[in-house]
Coordinates of C-alpha atoms in Angstrom, one line a residue:
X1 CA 0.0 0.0 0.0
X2 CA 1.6 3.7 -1.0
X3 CA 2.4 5.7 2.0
X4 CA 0.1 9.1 1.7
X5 CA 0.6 11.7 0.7
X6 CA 2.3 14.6 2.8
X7 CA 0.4 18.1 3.1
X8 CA 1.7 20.9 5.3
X9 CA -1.0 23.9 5.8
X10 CA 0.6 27.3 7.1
X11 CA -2.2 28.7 8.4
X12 CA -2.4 31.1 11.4
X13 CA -5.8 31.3 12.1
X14 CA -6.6 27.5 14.1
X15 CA -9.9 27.0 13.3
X16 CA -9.2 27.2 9.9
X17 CA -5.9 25.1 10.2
X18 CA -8.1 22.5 12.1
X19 CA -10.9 22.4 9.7
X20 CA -8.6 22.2 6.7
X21 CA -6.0 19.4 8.5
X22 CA -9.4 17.4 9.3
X23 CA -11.0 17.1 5.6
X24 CA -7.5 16.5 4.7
X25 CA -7.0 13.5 7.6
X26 CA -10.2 12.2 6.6
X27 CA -9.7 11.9 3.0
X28 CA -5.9 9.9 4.0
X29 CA -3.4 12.1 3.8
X30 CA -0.4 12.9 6.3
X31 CA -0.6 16.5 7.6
X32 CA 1.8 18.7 9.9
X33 CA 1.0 22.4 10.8
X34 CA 2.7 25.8 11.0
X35 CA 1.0 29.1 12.3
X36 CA 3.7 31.3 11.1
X37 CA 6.5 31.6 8.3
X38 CA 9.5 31.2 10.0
X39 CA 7.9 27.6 11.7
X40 CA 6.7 27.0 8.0
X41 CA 10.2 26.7 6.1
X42 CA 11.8 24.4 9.4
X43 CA 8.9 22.2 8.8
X44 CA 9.1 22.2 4.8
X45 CA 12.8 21.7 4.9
X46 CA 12.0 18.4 7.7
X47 CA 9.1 16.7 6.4
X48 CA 10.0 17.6 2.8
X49 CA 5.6 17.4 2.1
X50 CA 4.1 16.4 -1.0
X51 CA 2.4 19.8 -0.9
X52 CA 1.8 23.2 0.5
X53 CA -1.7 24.6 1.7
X54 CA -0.3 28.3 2.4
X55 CA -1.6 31.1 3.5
X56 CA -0.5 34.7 2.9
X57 CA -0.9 36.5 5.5
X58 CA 1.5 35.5 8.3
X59 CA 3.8 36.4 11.3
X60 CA 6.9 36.6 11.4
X61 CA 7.6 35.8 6.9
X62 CA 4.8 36.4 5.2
X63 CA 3.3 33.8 2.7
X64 CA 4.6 35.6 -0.2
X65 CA 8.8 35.3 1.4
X66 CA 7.5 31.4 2.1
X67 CA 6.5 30.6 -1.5
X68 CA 9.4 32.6 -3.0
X69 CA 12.2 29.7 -0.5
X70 CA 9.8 27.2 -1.6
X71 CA 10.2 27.9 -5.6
X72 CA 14.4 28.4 -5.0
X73 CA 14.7 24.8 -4.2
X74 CA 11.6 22.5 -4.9
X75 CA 8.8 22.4 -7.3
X76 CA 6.5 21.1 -4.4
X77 CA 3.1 22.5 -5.4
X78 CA 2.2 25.3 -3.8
X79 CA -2.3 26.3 -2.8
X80 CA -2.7 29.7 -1.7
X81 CA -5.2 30.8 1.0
X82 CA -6.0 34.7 1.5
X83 CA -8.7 36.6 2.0
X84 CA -7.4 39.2 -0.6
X85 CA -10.0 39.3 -3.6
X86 CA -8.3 41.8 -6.3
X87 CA -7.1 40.3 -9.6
X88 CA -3.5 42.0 -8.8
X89 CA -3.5 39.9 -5.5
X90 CA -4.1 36.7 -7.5
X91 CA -1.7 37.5 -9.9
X92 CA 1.2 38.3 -7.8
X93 CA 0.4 35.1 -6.3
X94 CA 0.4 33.2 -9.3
X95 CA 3.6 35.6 -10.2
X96 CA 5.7 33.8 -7.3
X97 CA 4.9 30.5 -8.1
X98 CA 1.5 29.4 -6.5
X99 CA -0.3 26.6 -8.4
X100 CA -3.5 27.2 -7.1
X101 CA -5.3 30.6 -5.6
X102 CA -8.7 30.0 -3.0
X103 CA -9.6 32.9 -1.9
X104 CA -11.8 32.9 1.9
X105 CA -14.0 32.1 2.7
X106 CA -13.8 28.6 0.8
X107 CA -15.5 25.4 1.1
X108 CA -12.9 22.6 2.5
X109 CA -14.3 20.2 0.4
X110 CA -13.6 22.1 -2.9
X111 CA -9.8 22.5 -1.5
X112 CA -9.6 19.0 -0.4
X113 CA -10.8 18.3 -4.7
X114 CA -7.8 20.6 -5.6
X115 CA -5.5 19.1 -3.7
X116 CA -6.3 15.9 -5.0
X117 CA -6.2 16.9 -8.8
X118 CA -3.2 18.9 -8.4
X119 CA -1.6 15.7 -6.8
X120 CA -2.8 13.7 -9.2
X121 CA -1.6 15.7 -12.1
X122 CA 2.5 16.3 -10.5
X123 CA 2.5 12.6 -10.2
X124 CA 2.0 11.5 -14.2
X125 CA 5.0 11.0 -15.9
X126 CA 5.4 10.2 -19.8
X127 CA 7.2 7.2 -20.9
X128 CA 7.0 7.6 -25.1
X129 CA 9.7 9.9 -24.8
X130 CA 13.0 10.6 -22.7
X131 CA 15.3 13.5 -22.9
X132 CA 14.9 16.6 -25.5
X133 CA 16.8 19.4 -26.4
X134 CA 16.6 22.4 -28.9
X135 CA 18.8 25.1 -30.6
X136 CA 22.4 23.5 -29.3
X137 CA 21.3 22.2 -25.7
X138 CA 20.1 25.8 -25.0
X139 CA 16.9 24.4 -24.2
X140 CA 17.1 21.0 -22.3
X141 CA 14.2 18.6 -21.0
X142 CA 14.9 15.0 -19.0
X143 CA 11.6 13.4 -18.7
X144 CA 12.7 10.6 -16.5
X145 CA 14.6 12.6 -14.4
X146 CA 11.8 15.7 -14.0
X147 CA 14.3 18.0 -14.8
X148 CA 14.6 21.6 -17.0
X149 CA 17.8 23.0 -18.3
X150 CA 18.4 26.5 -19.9
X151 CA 22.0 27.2 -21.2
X152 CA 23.1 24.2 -19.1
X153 CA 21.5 25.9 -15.8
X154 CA 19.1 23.8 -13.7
X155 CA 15.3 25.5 -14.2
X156 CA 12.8 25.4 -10.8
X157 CA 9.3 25.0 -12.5
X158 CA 6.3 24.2 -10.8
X159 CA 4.2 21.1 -11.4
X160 CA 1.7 22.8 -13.7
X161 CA 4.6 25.2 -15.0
X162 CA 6.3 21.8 -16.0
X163 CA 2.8 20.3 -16.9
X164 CA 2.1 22.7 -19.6
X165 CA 5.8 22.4 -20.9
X166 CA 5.7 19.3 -21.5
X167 CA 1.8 19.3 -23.0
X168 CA 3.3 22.4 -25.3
X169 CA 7.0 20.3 -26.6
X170 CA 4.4 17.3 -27.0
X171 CA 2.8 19.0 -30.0
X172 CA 5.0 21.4 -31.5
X173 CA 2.9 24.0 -33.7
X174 CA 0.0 22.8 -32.2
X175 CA -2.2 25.7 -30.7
X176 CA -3.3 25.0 -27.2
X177 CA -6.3 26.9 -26.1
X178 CA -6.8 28.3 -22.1
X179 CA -9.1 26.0 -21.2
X180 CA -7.3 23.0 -22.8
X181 CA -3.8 24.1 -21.1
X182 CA -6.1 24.6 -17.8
X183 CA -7.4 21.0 -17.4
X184 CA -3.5 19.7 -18.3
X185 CA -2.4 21.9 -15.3
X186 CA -5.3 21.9 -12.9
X187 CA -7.6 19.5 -14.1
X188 CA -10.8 19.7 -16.2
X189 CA -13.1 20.2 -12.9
X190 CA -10.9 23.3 -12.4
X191 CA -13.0 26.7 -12.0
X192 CA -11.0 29.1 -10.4
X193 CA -9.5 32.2 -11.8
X194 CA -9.5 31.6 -15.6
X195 CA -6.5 33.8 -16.4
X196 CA -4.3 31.3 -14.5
X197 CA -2.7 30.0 -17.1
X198 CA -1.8 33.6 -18.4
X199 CA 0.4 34.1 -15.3
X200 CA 2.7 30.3 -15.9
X201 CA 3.0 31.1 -19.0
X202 CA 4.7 34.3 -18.5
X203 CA 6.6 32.5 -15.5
X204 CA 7.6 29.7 -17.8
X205 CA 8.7 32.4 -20.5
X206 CA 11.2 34.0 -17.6
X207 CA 12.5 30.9 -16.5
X208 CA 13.3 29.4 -20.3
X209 CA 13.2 32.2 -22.7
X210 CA 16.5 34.3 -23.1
X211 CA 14.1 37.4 -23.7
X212 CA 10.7 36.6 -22.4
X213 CA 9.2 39.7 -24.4
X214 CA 10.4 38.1 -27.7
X215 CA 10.0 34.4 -27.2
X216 CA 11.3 31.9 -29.5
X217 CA 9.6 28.5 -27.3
X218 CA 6.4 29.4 -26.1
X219 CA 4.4 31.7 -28.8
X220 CA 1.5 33.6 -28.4
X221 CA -1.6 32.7 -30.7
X222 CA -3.7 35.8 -30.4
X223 CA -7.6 35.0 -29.5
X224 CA -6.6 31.6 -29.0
X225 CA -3.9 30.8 -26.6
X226 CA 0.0 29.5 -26.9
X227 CA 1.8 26.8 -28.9
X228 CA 5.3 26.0 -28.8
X229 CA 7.2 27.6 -32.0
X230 CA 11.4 25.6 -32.0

């Protein structure tokens, strides 16, 4: 039987904390909890969890600071909790390397869906192909191994960042639409912000592209969404 599945919720409000870590419990998975930022990244960098229910507004390091040392060194995903409702707020979220935004108040249940699908989704791998690399190795992908190099320097993607790579080198020319690219990242039961996709992309063009205003990977198709252009 598969151990389960490690979830640590940074959440400094405890009834919230304790209603989230109990759907979570009941549906099987392992949970630890921190009620501040500093206690957060001690706890990531112990238990090493399968994923991140964070919210942003903390003591001590805010959520943002936590997400940001979470995205130097891991592509854990990462599900943001805040109460903030703007666009701009979900953006910057997305921005920093969130997979997921729920803003409060949410139903647990709906979280506990997204954890699942998100799960789900980092865990696929793709046998048919292996390693592939364009334009001299300046762009470099290892399947197997998980892993993205630009001009031979290790790339930190998240899982749908790396979900939508991978979806895009599949089918080269091929022109992906929003909602397509959103149920390869976050599932097709996914119904959050639609724009989410808008914000990895330009994430994925900063992390791969040598200028991400003129891209040469990941093209813009305008009124119908991106396609990958080597």
């Amino acid at each position: 039987m598969a151990d389960p599945k490690k979830i640590l919720i940074v959440e400094d409000e405890e009834k919230i904390a304790e209603a989230i870590e109990a759907y979570l419990k009941n549906s099987g998975y392992e949970t630890s909890r921190a009620s501040n930022g500093r206690d957060a990244i001690t706890i990531f960098e112990k238990k090493m969890p399968d994923l991140v229910i964070l919210d942003l507004m903390l003591p001590e390091i805010s959520g943002e600071e936590v997400c940001r040392h979470i995205r130097r060194t891991s592509r854990t995903p990462v599900i943001m909790l805040t109460a903030k409702v703007a666009e701009n707020d979900r953006v910057q979220g997305l921005d920093i390397g969130a997979d997921d935004y729920i803003t409060k108040p949410f139903s647990p249940r709906e979280l506990v869906a997204r954890v699942a699908a998100i799960l789900r989704r980092s865990s696929e791998k793709d046998p048919l192909f292996s390693k592939m690399s364009w334009n001299d190795s300046d762009l470099e992908i290892d399947i197997i191994a998980s892993t993205v190099r630009k001009s031979g320097i290790s790339v930190s993607l998240t899982p749908s960042e790396y979900r939508i790579l991978l979806a895009l080198i599949k089918h080269p020319g091929r022109t992906f639409t929003r909602e397509e690219l959103i149920g390869i990242s976050l599932g097709d039961d996914y119904d959050g912000y639609d724009r989410i996709v808008d914000s990895h992309i330009k994430n994925l063009r900063s992390k791969i592209e040598t200028d991400s205003a003129n891209p040469q990977y990941i093209l813009t198709v305008r009124g119908i969404g991106y396609k990958f252009g080597a």
